PDB file of N, CA and C in Angstrom:
ATOM      1  N   MET S 187      51.398  80.959 128.491  1.00 55.00           N
ATOM      2  CA  MET S 187      50.653  79.895 127.863  1.00 55.00           C
ATOM      3  C   MET S 187      50.877  79.953 126.359  1.00 55.00           C
ATOM      4  N   CYS S 188      51.061  78.813 125.747  1.00 71.00           N
ATOM      5  CA  CYS S 188      51.226  78.716 124.293  1.00 71.00           C
ATOM      6  C   CYS S 188      49.939  78.193 123.683  1.00 71.00           C
ATOM      7  N   VAL S 189      49.634  78.689 122.519  1.00 76.00           N
ATOM      8  CA  VAL S 189      48.413  78.283 121.847  1.00 76.00           C
ATOM      9  C   VAL S 189      48.743  77.691 120.490  1.00 76.00           C
ATOM     10  N   GLY S 190      48.225  76.512 120.216  1.00 83.00           N
ATOM     11  CA  GLY S 190      48.332  75.924 118.890  1.00 83.00           C
ATOM     12  C   GLY S 190      47.113  76.332 118.088  1.00 83.00           C
ATOM     13  N   LEU S 191      47.286  76.485 116.794  1.00 88.00           N
ATOM     14  CA  LEU S 191      46.178  76.884 115.942  1.00 88.00           C
ATOM     15  C   LEU S 191      45.841  75.763 114.965  1.00 88.00           C
ATOM     16  N   PRO S 192      44.546  75.517 114.750  1.00 91.00           N
ATOM     17  CA  PRO S 192      44.149  74.491 113.793  1.00 91.00           C
ATOM     18  C   PRO S 192      44.279  75.024 112.373  1.00 91.00           C
ATOM     19  N   ALA S 193      44.596  74.137 111.442  1.00 94.00           N
ATOM     20  CA  ALA S 193      44.732  74.553 110.048  1.00 94.00           C
ATOM     21  C   ALA S 193      44.483  73.376 109.125  1.00 94.00           C
ATOM     22  N   LYS S 194      44.072  73.688 107.906  1.00 96.00           N
ATOM     23  CA  LYS S 194      43.860  72.671 106.881  1.00 96.00           C
ATOM     24  C   LYS S 194      45.089  72.617 105.987  1.00 96.00           C
ATOM     25  N   VAL S 195      45.551  71.421 105.691  1.00 97.00           N
ATOM     26  CA  VAL S 195      46.711  71.240 104.825  1.00 97.00           C
ATOM     27  C   VAL S 195      46.284  71.421 103.365  1.00 97.00           C
ATOM     28  N   VAL S 196      46.999  72.298 102.668  1.00 98.00           N
ATOM     29  CA  VAL S 196      46.707  72.577 101.269  1.00 98.00           C
ATOM     30  C   VAL S 196      47.654  71.809 100.352  1.00 98.00           C
ATOM     31  N   LYS S 197      48.935  71.744 100.738  1.00 98.00           N
ATOM     32  CA  LYS S 197      49.947  71.098  99.903  1.00 98.00           C
ATOM     33  C   LYS S 197      51.050  70.560 100.803  1.00 98.00           C
ATOM     34  N   VAL S 198      51.637  69.427 100.413  1.00 97.00           N
ATOM     35  CA  VAL S 198      52.740  68.832 101.165  1.00 97.00           C
ATOM     36  C   VAL S 198      53.872  68.529 100.194  1.00 97.00           C
ATOM     37  N   ARG S 199      55.108  68.933 100.591  1.00 95.00           N
ATOM     38  CA  ARG S 199      56.272  68.599  99.781  1.00 95.00           C
ATOM     39  C   ARG S 199      57.536  68.692 100.606  1.00 95.00           C
ATOM     40  N   GLU S 200      58.380  67.678 100.490  1.00 94.00           N
ATOM     41  CA  GLU S 200      59.702  67.649 101.107  1.00 94.00           C
ATOM     42  C   GLU S 200      59.723  68.082 102.577  1.00 94.00           C
ATOM     43  N   GLY S 201      58.850  67.504 103.383  1.00 95.00           N
ATOM     44  CA  GLY S 201      58.848  67.779 104.811  1.00 95.00           C
ATOM     45  C   GLY S 201      58.221  69.097 105.210  1.00 95.00           C
ATOM     46  N   MET S 202      57.635  69.806 104.256  1.00 98.00           N
ATOM     47  CA  MET S 202      56.978  71.077 104.543  1.00 98.00           C
ATOM     48  C   MET S 202      55.526  70.989 104.082  1.00 98.00           C
ATOM     49  N   ALA S 203      54.670  71.802 104.676  1.00 98.00           N
ATOM     50  CA  ALA S 203      53.263  71.836 104.281  1.00 98.00           C
ATOM     51  C   ALA S 203      52.810  73.285 104.161  1.00 98.00           C
ATOM     52  N   ILE S 204      52.002  73.533 103.156  1.00 98.00           N
ATOM     53  CA  ILE S 204      51.297  74.813 103.058  1.00 98.00           C
ATOM     54  C   ILE S 204      49.973  74.583 103.759  1.00 98.00           C
ATOM     55  N   ILE S 205      49.657  75.436 104.734  1.00 98.00           N
ATOM     56  CA  ILE S 205      48.426  75.285 105.503  1.00 98.00           C
ATOM     57  C   ILE S 205      47.564  76.531 105.341  1.00 98.00           C
ATOM     58  N   ASP S 206      46.275  76.349 105.552  1.00 96.00           N
ATOM     59  CA  ASP S 206      45.321  77.453 105.548  1.00 96.00           C
ATOM     60  C   ASP S 206      44.730  77.533 106.944  1.00 96.00           C
ATOM     61  N   ALA S 207      45.042  78.609 107.644  1.00 90.00           N
ATOM     62  CA  ALA S 207      44.533  78.826 108.998  1.00 90.00           C
ATOM     63  C   ALA S 207      43.596  80.028 108.958  1.00 90.00           C
ATOM     64  N   SER S 208      42.309  79.767 108.845  1.00 85.00           N
ATOM     65  CA  SER S 208      41.285  80.821 108.782  1.00 85.00           C
ATOM     66  C   SER S 208      41.560  81.817 107.664  1.00 85.00           C
ATOM     67  N   GLY S 209      41.990  81.316 106.514  1.00 92.00           N
ATOM     68  CA  GLY S 209      42.234  82.178 105.362  1.00 92.00           C
ATOM     69  C   GLY S 209      43.666  82.630 105.177  1.00 92.00           C
ATOM     70  N   ALA S 210      44.482  82.487 106.204  1.00 93.00           N
ATOM     71  CA  ALA S 210      45.899  82.870 106.106  1.00 93.00           C
ATOM     72  C   ALA S 210      46.710  81.633 105.734  1.00 93.00           C
ATOM     73  N   ARG S 211      47.427  81.709 104.624  1.00 97.00           N
ATOM     74  CA  ARG S 211      48.252  80.580 104.191  1.00 97.00           C
ATOM     75  C   ARG S 211      49.698  80.785 104.621  1.00 97.00           C
ATOM     76  N   ARG S 212      50.283  79.704 105.139  1.00 96.00           N
ATOM     77  CA  ARG S 212      51.671  79.731 105.592  1.00 96.00           C
ATOM     78  C   ARG S 212      52.333  78.403 105.302  1.00 96.00           C
ATOM     79  N   GLU S 213      53.649  78.440 105.274  1.00 98.00           N
ATOM     80  CA  GLU S 213      54.418  77.209 105.140  1.00 98.00           C
ATOM     81  C   GLU S 213      54.926  76.823 106.520  1.00 98.00           C
ATOM     82  N   VAL S 214      54.710  75.567 106.891  1.00 98.00           N
ATOM     83  CA  VAL S 214      55.147  75.066 108.194  1.00 98.00           C
ATOM     84  C   VAL S 214      55.881  73.749 108.016  1.00 98.00           C
ATOM     85  N   SER S 215      56.652  73.383 109.001  1.00 98.00           N
ATOM     86  CA  SER S 215      57.322  72.089 108.987  1.00 98.00           C
ATOM     87  C   SER S 215      56.292  70.984 109.217  1.00 98.00           C
ATOM     88  N   ALA S 216      56.405  69.913 108.436  1.00 97.00           N
ATOM     89  CA  ALA S 216      55.522  68.759 108.597  1.00 97.00           C
ATOM     90  C   ALA S 216      56.320  67.517 108.980  1.00 97.00           C
ATOM     91  N   GLU S 217      57.533  67.709 109.440  1.00 96.00           N
ATOM     92  CA  GLU S 217      58.445  66.602 109.758  1.00 96.00           C
ATOM     93  C   GLU S 217      57.943  65.681 110.869  1.00 96.00           C
ATOM     94  N   LEU S 218      57.115  66.175 111.770  1.00 96.00           N
ATOM     95  CA  LEU S 218      56.677  65.369 112.914  1.00 96.00           C
ATOM     96  C   LEU S 218      55.499  64.460 112.606  1.00 96.00           C
ATOM     97  N   ILE S 219      54.895  64.618 111.433  1.00 95.00           N
ATOM     98  CA  ILE S 219      53.672  63.872 111.136  1.00 95.00           C
ATOM     99  C   ILE S 219      53.883  62.971 109.925  1.00 95.00           C
ATOM    100  N   ASP S 220      53.627  61.684 110.117  1.00 91.00           N
ATOM    101  CA  ASP S 220      53.713  60.722 109.020  1.00 91.00           C
ATOM    102  C   ASP S 220      52.436  60.769 108.187  1.00 91.00           C
ATOM    103  N   GLU S 221      52.579  60.502 106.905  1.00 93.00           N
ATOM    104  CA  GLU S 221      51.449  60.364 105.992  1.00 93.00           C
ATOM    105  C   GLU S 221      50.499  61.562 106.007  1.00 93.00           C
ATOM    106  N   LEU S 222      51.026  62.736 105.936  1.00 96.00           N
ATOM    107  CA  LEU S 222      50.222  63.949 105.874  1.00 96.00           C
ATOM    108  C   LEU S 222      49.862  64.228 104.417  1.00 96.00           C
ATOM    109  N   GLU S 223      48.590  64.523 104.180  1.00 96.00           N
ATOM    110  CA  GLU S 223      48.117  64.746 102.821  1.00 96.00           C
ATOM    111  C   GLU S 223      47.241  65.993 102.764  1.00 96.00           C
ATOM    112  N   PRO S 224      47.134  66.609 101.566  1.00 98.00           N
ATOM    113  CA  PRO S 224      46.210  67.740 101.410  1.00 98.00           C
ATOM    114  C   PRO S 224      44.805  67.326 101.840  1.00 98.00           C
ATOM    115  N   GLY S 225      44.146  68.227 102.548  1.00 96.00           N
ATOM    116  CA  GLY S 225      42.818  67.948 103.081  1.00 96.00           C
ATOM    117  C   GLY S 225      42.831  67.547 104.537  1.00 96.00           C
ATOM    118  N   ASP S 226      43.992  67.093 105.050  1.00 97.00           N
ATOM    119  CA  ASP S 226      44.112  66.774 106.471  1.00 97.00           C
ATOM    120  C   ASP S 226      44.068  68.059 107.290  1.00 97.00           C
ATOM    121  N   TYR S 227      43.711  67.909 108.554  1.00 95.00           N
ATOM    122  CA  TYR S 227      43.741  69.032 109.489  1.00 95.00           C
ATOM    123  C   TYR S 227      44.846  68.783 110.501  1.00 95.00           C
ATOM    124  N   VAL S 228      45.542  69.849 110.884  1.00 96.00           N
ATOM    125  CA  VAL S 228      46.648  69.744 111.827  1.00 96.00           C
ATOM    126  C   VAL S 228      46.575  70.857 112.868  1.00 96.00           C
ATOM    127  N   MET S 229      47.220  70.605 113.989  1.00 94.00           N
ATOM    128  CA  MET S 229      47.433  71.636 115.002  1.00 94.00           C
ATOM    129  C   MET S 229      48.837  72.172 114.768  1.00 94.00           C
ATOM    130  N   VAL S 230      48.971  73.493 114.678  1.00 95.00           N
ATOM    131  CA  VAL S 230      50.251  74.125 114.371  1.00 95.00           C
ATOM    132  C   VAL S 230      50.697  74.970 115.560  1.00 95.00           C
ATOM    133  N   HIS S 231      51.959  74.792 115.924  1.00 94.00           N
ATOM    134  CA  HIS S 231      52.549  75.596 117.003  1.00 94.00           C
ATOM    135  C   HIS S 231      53.965  75.981 116.596  1.00 94.00           C
ATOM    136  N   ALA S 232      54.277  77.250 116.672  1.00 94.00           N
ATOM    137  CA  ALA S 232      55.621  77.761 116.402  1.00 94.00           C
ATOM    138  C   ALA S 232      56.152  77.321 115.031  1.00 94.00           C
ATOM    139  N   GLY S 233      55.265  77.322 114.024  1.00 95.00           N
ATOM    140  CA  GLY S 233      55.699  76.992 112.680  1.00 95.00           C
ATOM    141  C   GLY S 233      55.872  75.510 112.396  1.00 95.00           C
ATOM    142  N   ILE S 234      55.336  74.672 113.298  1.00 96.00           N
ATOM    143  CA  ILE S 234      55.463  73.225 113.142  1.00 96.00           C
ATOM    144  C   ILE S 234      54.087  72.579 113.293  1.00 96.00           C
ATOM    145  N   ALA S 235      53.718  71.726 112.338  1.00 97.00           N
ATOM    146  CA  ALA S 235      52.509  70.921 112.484  1.00 97.00           C
ATOM    147  C   ALA S 235      52.831  69.844 113.518  1.00 97.00           C
ATOM    148  N   ILE S 236      52.145  69.897 114.657  1.00 95.00           N
ATOM    149  CA  ILE S 236      52.511  69.012 115.766  1.00 95.00           C
ATOM    150  C   ILE S 236      51.594  67.796 115.912  1.00 95.00           C
ATOM    151  N   ALA S 237      50.400  67.836 115.311  1.00 93.00           N
ATOM    152  CA  ALA S 237      49.481  66.700 115.427  1.00 93.00           C
ATOM    153  C   ALA S 237      48.396  66.798 114.371  1.00 93.00           C
ATOM    154  N   LYS S 238      47.936  65.630 113.921  1.00 94.00           N
ATOM    155  CA  LYS S 238      46.747  65.601 113.072  1.00 94.00           C
ATOM    156  C   LYS S 238      45.530  65.752 113.974  1.00 94.00           C
ATOM    157  N   ILE S 239      44.528  66.457 113.490  1.00 91.00           N
ATOM    158  CA  ILE S 239      43.267  66.607 114.216  1.00 91.00           C
ATOM    159  C   ILE S 239      42.129  66.336 113.237  1.00 91.00           C
ATOM    160  N   THR S 240      40.904  66.270 113.754  1.00 86.00           N
ATOM    161  CA  THR S 240      39.741  66.065 112.892  1.00 86.00           C
ATOM    162  C   THR S 240      39.132  67.407 112.515  1.00 86.00           C
ATOM    163  N   LYS S 241      38.258  67.391 111.534  1.00 82.00           N
ATOM    164  CA  LYS S 241      37.541  68.613 111.145  1.00 82.00           C
ATOM    165  C   LYS S 241      36.726  69.128 112.327  1.00 82.00           C
ATOM    166  N   ASP S 242      36.132  68.218 113.110  1.00 82.00           N
ATOM    167  CA  ASP S 242      35.359  68.628 114.291  1.00 82.00           C
ATOM    168  C   ASP S 242      36.243  69.327 115.312  1.00 82.00           C
ATOM    169  N   ASP S 243      37.465  68.821 115.526  1.00 77.00           N
ATOM    170  CA  ASP S 243      38.414  69.475 116.435  1.00 77.00           C
ATOM    171  C   ASP S 243      38.720  70.879 115.946  1.00 77.00           C
ATOM    172  N   GLN S 244      38.924  71.015 114.640  1.00 77.00           N
ATOM    173  CA  GLN S 244      39.257  72.308 114.047  1.00 77.00           C
ATOM    174  C   GLN S 244      38.105  73.288 114.244  1.00 77.00           C
ATOM    175  N   SER S 245      36.881  72.854 113.995  1.00 77.00           N
ATOM    176  CA  SER S 245      35.713  73.716 114.137  1.00 77.00           C
ATOM    177  C   SER S 245      35.526  74.154 115.590  1.00 77.00           C
ATOM    178  N   GLU S 246      35.684  73.224 116.516  1.00 80.00           N
ATOM    179  CA  GLU S 246      35.532  73.533 117.941  1.00 80.00           C
ATOM    180  C   GLU S 246      36.596  74.531 118.397  1.00 80.00           C
ATOM    181  N   THR S 247      37.829  74.339 117.961  1.00 74.00           N
ATOM    182  CA  THR S 247      38.907  75.259 118.332  1.00 74.00           C
ATOM    183  C   THR S 247      38.657  76.645 117.769  1.00 74.00           C
ATOM    184  N   ASP S 248      38.203  76.734 116.525  1.00 74.00           N
ATOM    185  CA  ASP S 248      37.875  78.023 115.927  1.00 74.00           C
ATOM    186  C   ASP S 248      36.804  78.750 116.722  1.00 74.00           C
ATOM    187  N   GLU S 249      35.763  78.022 117.146  1.00 79.00           N
ATOM    188  CA  GLU S 249      34.696  78.621 117.943  1.00 79.00           C
ATOM    189  C   GLU S 249      35.208  79.166 119.268  1.00 79.00           C
ATOM    190  N   ILE S 250      36.064  78.404 119.917  1.00 75.00           N
ATOM    191  CA  ILE S 250      36.634  78.834 121.200  1.00 75.00           C
ATOM    192  C   ILE S 250      37.491  80.093 121.010  1.00 75.00           C
ATOM    193  N   MET S 251      38.326  80.092 119.977  1.00 72.00           N
ATOM    194  CA  MET S 251      39.207  81.251 119.737  1.00 72.00           C
ATOM    195  C   MET S 251      38.384  82.501 119.407  1.00 72.00           C
ATOM    196  N   GLU S 252      37.305  82.350 118.661  1.00 79.00           N
ATOM    197  CA  GLU S 252      36.447  83.490 118.346  1.00 79.00           C
ATOM    198  C   GLU S 252      35.797  84.040 119.597  1.00 79.00           C
ATOM    199  N   ALA S 253      35.416  83.161 120.524  1.00 82.00           N
ATOM    200  CA  ALA S 253      34.782  83.583 121.766  1.00 82.00           C
ATOM    201  C   ALA S 253      35.749  84.363 122.667  1.00 82.00           C
ATOM    202  N   LEU S 254      37.023  84.029 122.564  1.00 73.00           N
ATOM    203  CA  LEU S 254      38.020  84.726 123.381  1.00 73.00           C
ATOM    204  C   LEU S 254      38.250  86.109 122.835  1.00 73.00           C
TER     205      LEU S 254
END
């Protein structure tokens, strides 16, 4: 099973995004998402932002992961 992790976008430039995933900052590909801006939330899998999500989605996913 593969797990995507929710993250907040901190910076976007040239098809890449700096994301904050529970305090850990990483650079991921943002090529799959149009109009991505700092402050957006995304689901990240294998170093790629695969979908925009809402803050509520991010909070719910964090709660589930903590419970596991």
